[in-house]
PDB file of C-alpha atoms and ligand atoms in Angstrom:
ATOM      1  CA  MET A   1     170.974 127.435 183.697  1.00  0.00           C
ATOM      2  CA  ILE A   2     172.504 127.774 187.193  1.00  0.00           C
ATOM      3  CA  ASP A   3     171.633 130.344 189.976  1.00  0.00           C
ATOM      4  CA  LEU A   4     173.414 130.369 193.163  1.00  0.00           C
ATOM      5  CA  HIS A   5     171.748 133.333 195.074  1.00  0.00           C
ATOM      6  CA  THR A   6     167.829 132.680 195.704  1.00  0.00           C
ATOM      7  CA  HIS A   7     165.526 133.298 198.819  1.00  0.00           C
ATOM      8  CA  THR A   8     162.565 131.405 200.218  1.00  0.00           C
ATOM      9  CA  PHE A   9     160.024 132.323 202.954  1.00  0.00           C
ATOM     10  CA  PHE A  10     162.740 131.005 205.423  1.00  0.00           C
ATOM     11  CA  SER A  11     163.700 134.668 205.053  1.00  0.00           C
ATOM     12  CA  ASP A  12     162.070 137.432 202.847  1.00  0.00           C
ATOM     13  CA  GLY A  13     161.310 135.035 199.786  1.00  0.00           C
ATOM     14  CA  VAL A  14     157.620 134.347 199.036  1.00  0.00           C
ATOM     15  CA  LEU A  15     157.916 130.724 198.228  1.00  0.00           C
ATOM     16  CA  ILE A  16     158.422 127.586 200.120  1.00  0.00           C
ATOM     17  CA  PRO A  17     161.626 125.864 198.870  1.00  0.00           C
ATOM     18  CA  SER A  18     159.926 122.936 197.311  1.00  0.00           C
ATOM     19  CA  GLU A  19     157.774 125.370 195.121  1.00  0.00           C
ATOM     20  CA  LEU A  20     160.986 127.551 194.370  1.00  0.00           C
ATOM     21  CA  VAL A  21     162.812 124.417 193.216  1.00  0.00           C
ATOM     22  CA  SER A  22     159.963 123.048 191.264  1.00  0.00           C
ATOM     23  CA  ARG A  23     159.277 126.588 189.471  1.00  0.00           C
ATOM     24  CA  ALA A  24     163.247 126.565 188.607  1.00  0.00           C
ATOM     25  CA  LYS A  25     163.269 123.323 187.238  1.00  0.00           C
ATOM     26  CA  THR A  26     160.175 124.279 185.010  1.00  0.00           C
ATOM     27  CA  ALA A  27     162.015 127.507 184.003  1.00  0.00           C
ATOM     28  CA  GLY A  28     164.907 125.252 182.769  1.00  0.00           C
ATOM     29  CA  TYR A  29     167.443 125.240 185.595  1.00  0.00           C
ATOM     30  CA  ASP A  30     169.889 122.484 186.190  1.00  0.00           C
ATOM     31  CA  THR A  31     171.315 123.886 189.433  1.00  0.00           C
ATOM     32  CA  ILE A  32     170.011 126.089 192.167  1.00  0.00           C
ATOM     33  CA  ALA A  33     171.551 127.226 195.607  1.00  0.00           C
ATOM     34  CA  ILE A  34     168.966 128.311 198.306  1.00  0.00           C
ATOM     35  CA  THR A  35     170.746 131.252 200.093  1.00  0.00           C
ATOM     36  CA  ASP A  36     168.375 132.685 202.573  1.00  0.00           C
ATOM     37  CA  HIS A  37     169.428 135.774 204.596  1.00  0.00           C
ATOM     38  CA  CYS A  38     170.963 135.056 207.954  1.00  0.00           C
ATOM     39  CA  ASP A  39     172.914 136.548 210.789  1.00  0.00           C
ATOM     40  CA  PHE A  40     173.774 134.649 214.225  1.00  0.00           C
ATOM     41  CA  SER A  41     170.157 134.731 215.227  1.00  0.00           C
ATOM     42  CA  ASN A  42     169.044 132.171 212.614  1.00  0.00           C
ATOM     43  CA  ILE A  43     171.832 130.861 210.834  1.00  0.00           C
ATOM     44  CA  GLU A  44     171.478 127.506 212.373  1.00  0.00           C
ATOM     45  CA  PHE A  45     167.787 127.224 211.618  1.00  0.00           C
ATOM     46  CA  ILE A  46     168.147 128.334 207.755  1.00  0.00           C
ATOM     47  CA  ILE A  47     170.997 125.943 207.018  1.00  0.00           C
ATOM     48  CA  LYS A  48     169.503 122.992 209.007  1.00  0.00           C
ATOM     49  CA  ASN A  49     165.934 123.085 207.452  1.00  0.00           C
ATOM     50  CA  ILE A  50     167.220 123.693 203.936  1.00  0.00           C
ATOM     51  CA  LYS A  51     169.786 121.043 204.005  1.00  0.00           C
ATOM     52  CA  GLN A  52     166.909 118.573 205.277  1.00  0.00           C
ATOM     53  CA  ILE A  53     165.297 118.810 201.903  1.00  0.00           C
ATOM     54  CA  THR A  54     168.003 119.249 199.341  1.00  0.00           C
ATOM     55  CA  LYS A  55     168.527 115.700 198.678  1.00  0.00           C
ATOM     56  CA  ASP A  56     164.873 114.666 198.072  1.00  0.00           C
ATOM     57  CA  LEU A  57     164.054 117.802 196.039  1.00  0.00           C
ATOM     58  CA  SER A  58     167.419 117.029 193.855  1.00  0.00           C
ATOM     59  CA  LYS A  59     166.257 113.380 193.371  1.00  0.00           C
ATOM     60  CA  TYR A  60     162.492 113.884 192.583  1.00  0.00           C
ATOM     61  CA  TYR A  61     162.731 117.113 190.581  1.00  0.00           C
ATOM     62  CA  LYS A  62     165.890 116.206 188.953  1.00  0.00           C
ATOM     63  CA  ILE A  63     167.800 119.491 189.609  1.00  0.00           C
ATOM     64  CA  ASN A  64     170.972 119.981 191.628  1.00  0.00           C
ATOM     65  CA  VAL A  65     169.619 121.649 194.805  1.00  0.00           C
ATOM     66  CA  ILE A  66     172.506 123.008 196.971  1.00  0.00           C
ATOM     67  CA  THR A  67     172.207 124.451 200.539  1.00  0.00           C
ATOM     68  CA  GLY A  68     173.595 127.780 201.147  1.00  0.00           C
ATOM     69  CA  CYS A  69     172.797 131.193 202.964  1.00  0.00           C
ATOM     70  CA  GLU A  70     173.481 134.799 202.435  1.00  0.00           C
ATOM     71  CA  ILE A  71     175.068 136.359 205.419  1.00  0.00           C
ATOM     72  CA  THR A  72     173.393 139.681 205.493  1.00  0.00           C
ATOM     73  CA  TYR A  73     174.178 142.971 207.589  1.00  0.00           C
ATOM     74  CA  VAL A  74     176.513 141.008 209.863  1.00  0.00           C
ATOM     75  CA  PRO A  75     179.090 143.880 211.078  1.00  0.00           C
ATOM     76  CA  PRO A  76     182.237 143.454 209.197  1.00  0.00           C
ATOM     77  CA  GLU A  77     184.242 142.280 211.927  1.00  0.00           C
ATOM     78  CA  LEU A  78     182.015 139.257 212.483  1.00  0.00           C
ATOM     79  CA  ILE A  79     181.594 137.992 208.877  1.00  0.00           C
ATOM     80  CA  LYS A  80     184.436 135.845 209.152  1.00  0.00           C
ATOM     81  CA  LYS A  81     182.959 134.113 212.174  1.00  0.00           C
ATOM     82  CA  ALA A  82     179.613 133.707 210.407  1.00  0.00           C
ATOM     83  CA  VAL A  83     181.111 132.046 207.227  1.00  0.00           C
ATOM     84  CA  ARG A  84     183.112 129.485 209.575  1.00  0.00           C
ATOM     85  CA  GLN A  85     179.763 128.695 211.429  1.00  0.00           C
ATOM     86  CA  ALA A  86     177.756 128.405 208.017  1.00  0.00           C
ATOM     87  CA  ARG A  87     180.483 126.033 206.744  1.00  0.00           C
ATOM     88  CA  LYS A  88     180.303 123.760 209.834  1.00  0.00           C
ATOM     89  CA  LEU A  89     176.608 123.751 209.622  1.00  0.00           C
ATOM     90  CA  GLY A  90     176.854 122.404 206.074  1.00  0.00           C
ATOM     91  CA  ALA A  91     176.447 125.328 203.733  1.00  0.00           C
ATOM     92  CA  LYS A  92     177.897 124.547 200.294  1.00  0.00           C
ATOM     93  CA  ILE A  93     177.466 128.006 198.893  1.00  0.00           C
ATOM     94  CA  ILE A  94     178.193 131.132 201.157  1.00  0.00           C
ATOM     95  CA  VAL A  95     177.128 134.342 199.733  1.00  0.00           C
ATOM     96  CA  VAL A  96     177.687 137.674 201.581  1.00  0.00           C
ATOM     97  CA  HIS A  97     175.254 140.466 200.981  1.00  0.00           C
ATOM     98  CA  GLY A  98     177.904 143.189 199.661  1.00  0.00           C
ATOM     99  CA  GLU A  99     177.768 147.074 199.466  1.00  0.00           C
ATOM    100  CA  SER A 100     174.698 147.391 197.069  1.00  0.00           C
ATOM    101  CA  PRO A 101     174.360 150.814 195.906  1.00  0.00           C
ATOM    102  CA  VAL A 102     170.787 150.944 196.985  1.00  0.00           C
ATOM    103  CA  GLU A 103     171.207 149.841 200.582  1.00  0.00           C
ATOM    104  CA  PRO A 104     173.021 151.528 203.713  1.00  0.00           C
ATOM    105  CA  VAL A 105     175.446 148.234 204.187  1.00  0.00           C
ATOM    106  CA  PRO A 106     178.111 149.072 206.580  1.00  0.00           C
ATOM    107  CA  LYS A 107     181.245 150.357 204.838  1.00  0.00           C
ATOM    108  CA  GLY A 108     184.090 147.708 204.895  1.00  0.00           C
ATOM    109  CA  THR A 109     181.414 144.678 204.267  1.00  0.00           C
ATOM    110  CA  ASN A 110     182.876 144.043 200.920  1.00  0.00           C
ATOM    111  CA  ARG A 111     186.413 143.824 202.061  1.00  0.00           C
ATOM    112  CA  ALA A 112     185.564 141.809 205.084  1.00  0.00           C
ATOM    113  CA  ALA A 113     183.425 139.383 202.992  1.00  0.00           C
ATOM    114  CA  ILE A 114     186.400 138.622 200.467  1.00  0.00           C
ATOM    115  CA  LEU A 115     188.697 138.163 203.421  1.00  0.00           C
ATOM    116  CA  SER A 116     186.331 135.767 205.156  1.00  0.00           C
ATOM    117  CA  GLY A 117     186.462 132.740 203.117  1.00  0.00           C
ATOM    118  CA  CYS A 118     183.110 133.194 201.442  1.00  0.00           C
ATOM    119  CA  ASP A 119     182.146 131.872 197.886  1.00  0.00           C
ATOM    120  CA  ILE A 120     180.417 134.791 196.544  1.00  0.00           C
ATOM    121  CA  LEU A 121     180.225 138.513 197.198  1.00  0.00           C
ATOM    122  CA  ALA A 122     176.735 139.513 196.214  1.00  0.00           C
ATOM    123  CA  HIS A 123     176.044 142.768 194.548  1.00  0.00           C
ATOM    124  CA  PRO A 124     179.088 144.483 195.599  1.00  0.00           C
ATOM    125  CA  GLY A 125     177.968 147.979 194.306  1.00  0.00           C
ATOM    126  CA  PHE A 126     180.895 150.187 193.659  1.00  0.00           C
ATOM    127  CA  ILE A 127     183.468 148.309 194.907  1.00  0.00           C
ATOM    128  CA  THR A 128     187.227 149.532 195.228  1.00  0.00           C
ATOM    129  CA  GLU A 129     189.779 148.630 192.862  1.00  0.00           C
ATOM    130  CA  ALA A 130     191.648 147.237 195.713  1.00  0.00           C
ATOM    131  CA  ASP A 131     188.924 144.995 196.694  1.00  0.00           C
ATOM    132  CA  VAL A 132     188.440 143.626 193.258  1.00  0.00           C
ATOM    133  CA  LYS A 133     192.183 142.988 193.147  1.00  0.00           C
ATOM    134  CA  LEU A 134     192.039 141.089 196.453  1.00  0.00           C
ATOM    135  CA  ALA A 135     188.912 139.183 195.306  1.00  0.00           C
ATOM    136  CA  ALA A 136     190.778 137.860 192.311  1.00  0.00           C
ATOM    137  CA  LYS A 137     193.576 136.818 194.714  1.00  0.00           C
ATOM    138  CA  LYS A 138     191.344 135.193 197.132  1.00  0.00           C
ATOM    139  CA  LYS A 139     189.089 133.483 194.234  1.00  0.00           C
ATOM    140  CA  VAL A 140     185.749 135.011 195.550  1.00  0.00           C
ATOM    141  CA  LEU A 141     183.264 135.421 192.708  1.00  0.00           C
ATOM    142  CA  LEU A 142     182.156 138.993 192.248  1.00  0.00           C
ATOM    143  CA  GLU A 143     178.115 138.941 191.290  1.00  0.00           C
ATOM    144  CA  ILE A 144     176.640 140.533 188.426  1.00  0.00           C
ATOM    145  CA  THR A 145     172.798 140.513 189.546  1.00  0.00           C
ATOM    146  CA  THR A 146     169.606 140.720 187.739  1.00  0.00           C
ATOM    147  CA  ARG A 147     167.940 142.281 190.828  1.00  0.00           C
ATOM    148  CA  ASN A 148     166.578 145.726 190.179  1.00  0.00           C
ATOM    149  CA  GLY A 149     168.466 148.467 192.180  1.00  0.00           C
ATOM    150  CA  HIS A 150     171.170 146.194 193.085  1.00  0.00           C
ATOM    151  CA  LYS A 151     172.037 145.679 189.395  1.00  0.00           C
ATOM    152  CA  ASN A 152     173.236 149.347 189.288  1.00  0.00           C
ATOM    153  CA  GLY A 153     176.429 148.658 190.083  1.00  0.00           C
ATOM    154  CA  ASN A 154     176.975 145.891 187.326  1.00  0.00           C
ATOM    155  CA  SER A 155     178.724 147.568 184.856  1.00  0.00           C
ATOM    156  CA  HIS A 156     181.288 148.982 187.176  1.00  0.00           C
ATOM    157  CA  VAL A 157     182.014 145.487 188.739  1.00  0.00           C
ATOM    158  CA  ALA A 158     182.215 143.844 185.255  1.00  0.00           C
ATOM    159  CA  LYS A 159     184.751 146.532 184.110  1.00  0.00           C
ATOM    160  CA  LEU A 160     186.864 146.107 187.329  1.00  0.00           C
ATOM    161  CA  ALA A 161     186.713 142.427 187.320  1.00  0.00           C
ATOM    162  CA  LYS A 162     187.984 142.387 183.739  1.00  0.00           C
ATOM    163  CA  LYS A 163     190.746 144.684 184.549  1.00  0.00           C
ATOM    164  CA  TYR A 164     191.952 142.777 187.536  1.00  0.00           C
ATOM    165  CA  GLY A 165     191.137 139.084 186.694  1.00  0.00           C
ATOM    166  CA  ALA A 166     188.418 138.560 189.208  1.00  0.00           C
ATOM    167  CA  LYS A 167     185.883 135.935 188.321  1.00  0.00           C
ATOM    168  CA  LEU A 168     182.245 136.883 187.896  1.00  0.00           C
ATOM    169  CA  ILE A 169     178.958 135.048 188.507  1.00  0.00           C
ATOM    170  CA  MET A 170     175.516 135.877 187.428  1.00  0.00           C
ATOM    171  CA  ASN A 171     172.556 135.374 189.903  1.00  0.00           C
ATOM    172  CA  THR A 172     168.931 136.305 190.256  1.00  0.00           C
ATOM    173  CA  ASP A 173     168.596 137.126 194.006  1.00  0.00           C
ATOM    174  CA  THR A 174     165.420 135.642 193.568  1.00  0.00           C
ATOM    175  CA  HIS A 175     162.456 136.549 195.970  1.00  0.00           C
ATOM    176  CA  ALA A 176     159.449 135.639 193.962  1.00  0.00           C
ATOM    177  CA  PRO A 177     159.129 133.253 190.731  1.00  0.00           C
ATOM    178  CA  GLU A 178     159.100 136.109 188.215  1.00  0.00           C
ATOM    179  CA  ASN A 179     162.515 136.826 189.254  1.00  0.00           C
ATOM    180  CA  LEU A 180     163.983 133.553 187.899  1.00  0.00           C
ATOM    181  CA  LEU A 181     166.341 133.297 185.169  1.00  0.00           C
ATOM    182  CA  ASN A 182     165.266 133.255 181.393  1.00  0.00           C
ATOM    183  CA  LYS A 183     167.013 133.945 178.166  1.00  0.00           C
ATOM    184  CA  ASN A 184     165.760 137.476 177.718  1.00  0.00           C
ATOM    185  CA  LEU A 185     166.689 138.687 181.098  1.00  0.00           C
ATOM    186  CA  ILE A 186     170.190 137.208 180.843  1.00  0.00           C
ATOM    187  CA  LYS A 187     170.605 139.040 177.244  1.00  0.00           C
ATOM    188  CA  LYS A 188     169.436 142.313 178.951  1.00  0.00           C
ATOM    189  CA  ILE A 189     171.657 142.122 181.887  1.00  0.00           C
ATOM    190  CA  LEU A 190     174.802 141.280 179.839  1.00  0.00           C
ATOM    191  CA  LYS A 191     173.923 144.373 177.644  1.00  0.00           C
ATOM    192  CA  GLU A 192     173.591 146.624 180.702  1.00  0.00           C
ATOM    193  CA  SER A 193     176.957 145.515 182.216  1.00  0.00           C
ATOM    194  CA  ASN A 194     178.824 145.789 179.002  1.00  0.00           C
ATOM    195  CA  LEU A 195     179.320 141.894 178.807  1.00  0.00           C
ATOM    196  CA  ASN A 196     179.133 139.720 175.695  1.00  0.00           C
ATOM    197  CA  HIS A 197     178.266 136.279 174.936  1.00  0.00           C
ATOM    198  CA  ASN A 198     182.025 134.988 175.488  1.00  0.00           C
ATOM    199  CA  ASP A 199     181.858 136.508 178.982  1.00  0.00           C
ATOM    200  CA  PHE A 200     178.658 134.683 179.741  1.00  0.00           C
ATOM    201  CA  ILE A 201     180.207 131.576 178.948  1.00  0.00           C
ATOM    202  CA  LYS A 202     183.017 132.178 181.545  1.00  0.00           C
ATOM    203  CA  ILE A 203     180.498 133.433 184.033  1.00  0.00           C
ATOM    204  CA  GLN A 204     178.612 130.251 183.865  1.00  0.00           C
ATOM    205  CA  ASN A 205     181.565 128.117 183.947  1.00  0.00           C
ATOM    206  CA  ASN A 206     182.960 129.794 187.169  1.00  0.00           C
ATOM    207  CA  ALA A 207     179.623 128.814 188.739  1.00  0.00           C
ATOM    208  CA  TYR A 208     179.731 125.140 187.756  1.00  0.00           C
ATOM    209  CA  ARG A 209     183.412 125.342 188.814  1.00  0.00           C
ATOM    210  CA  LEU A 210     182.551 126.700 192.245  1.00  0.00           C
ATOM    211  CA  ILE A 211     179.978 124.064 193.118  1.00  0.00           C
ATOM    212  CA  ARG A 212     182.681 121.306 192.290  1.00  0.00           C
ATOM    213  CA  ARG A 213     185.004 123.006 194.675  1.00  0.00           C
TER     214      ARG A 213
HETATM  215 ZN1   ZN B   1     171.788 140.368 199.299  1.00  0.00          ZN
HETATM  216 ZN1   ZN B   2     169.883 138.045 198.375  1.00  0.00          ZN
END
């Protein structure tokens, strides 16, 4: 299993990175990205600290651990600057916290994220058709999330992604160990999102292709 959106207590997750990675391995993961929330106040802190341990955790826990970040509530006008900074600091997976249906994220965040050069637009909520078309063109993956609340936009995102050829990814946005993926959770989310097993194979391939970029 692969999951490219998770949090540790470097932001608002409850686990130290080593425990998150160990638990992911036990849950059957082969790949995990740690993508703590950041803005300009902590972007360097998060990426530098995560980067320090990914190699050792990958080696000793025998799981591919990837340094990432989730650019969160950065004003849309500054998202591109944050993405550039994150790449420079060594983030391999850059997620942008999208316009979730359950949070007052600034309007225009989805669009700015797609244009920013990020990898994944997380929980894009009731994203517009124009933005889905743009995501397809810019090869930004749109997230199907297992997270409660955020997931209310899943079937909308899945439907428009199919219509316009945008690529999807499934992530957990894990904040606590019970949020990690398992087969039943995957089945439930696919069903709720009107996606089938073949869609899921494509979704997983999109994630593996992304980490090889
Ligand atoms: Zn988020
Ligand atoms: Zn998140």
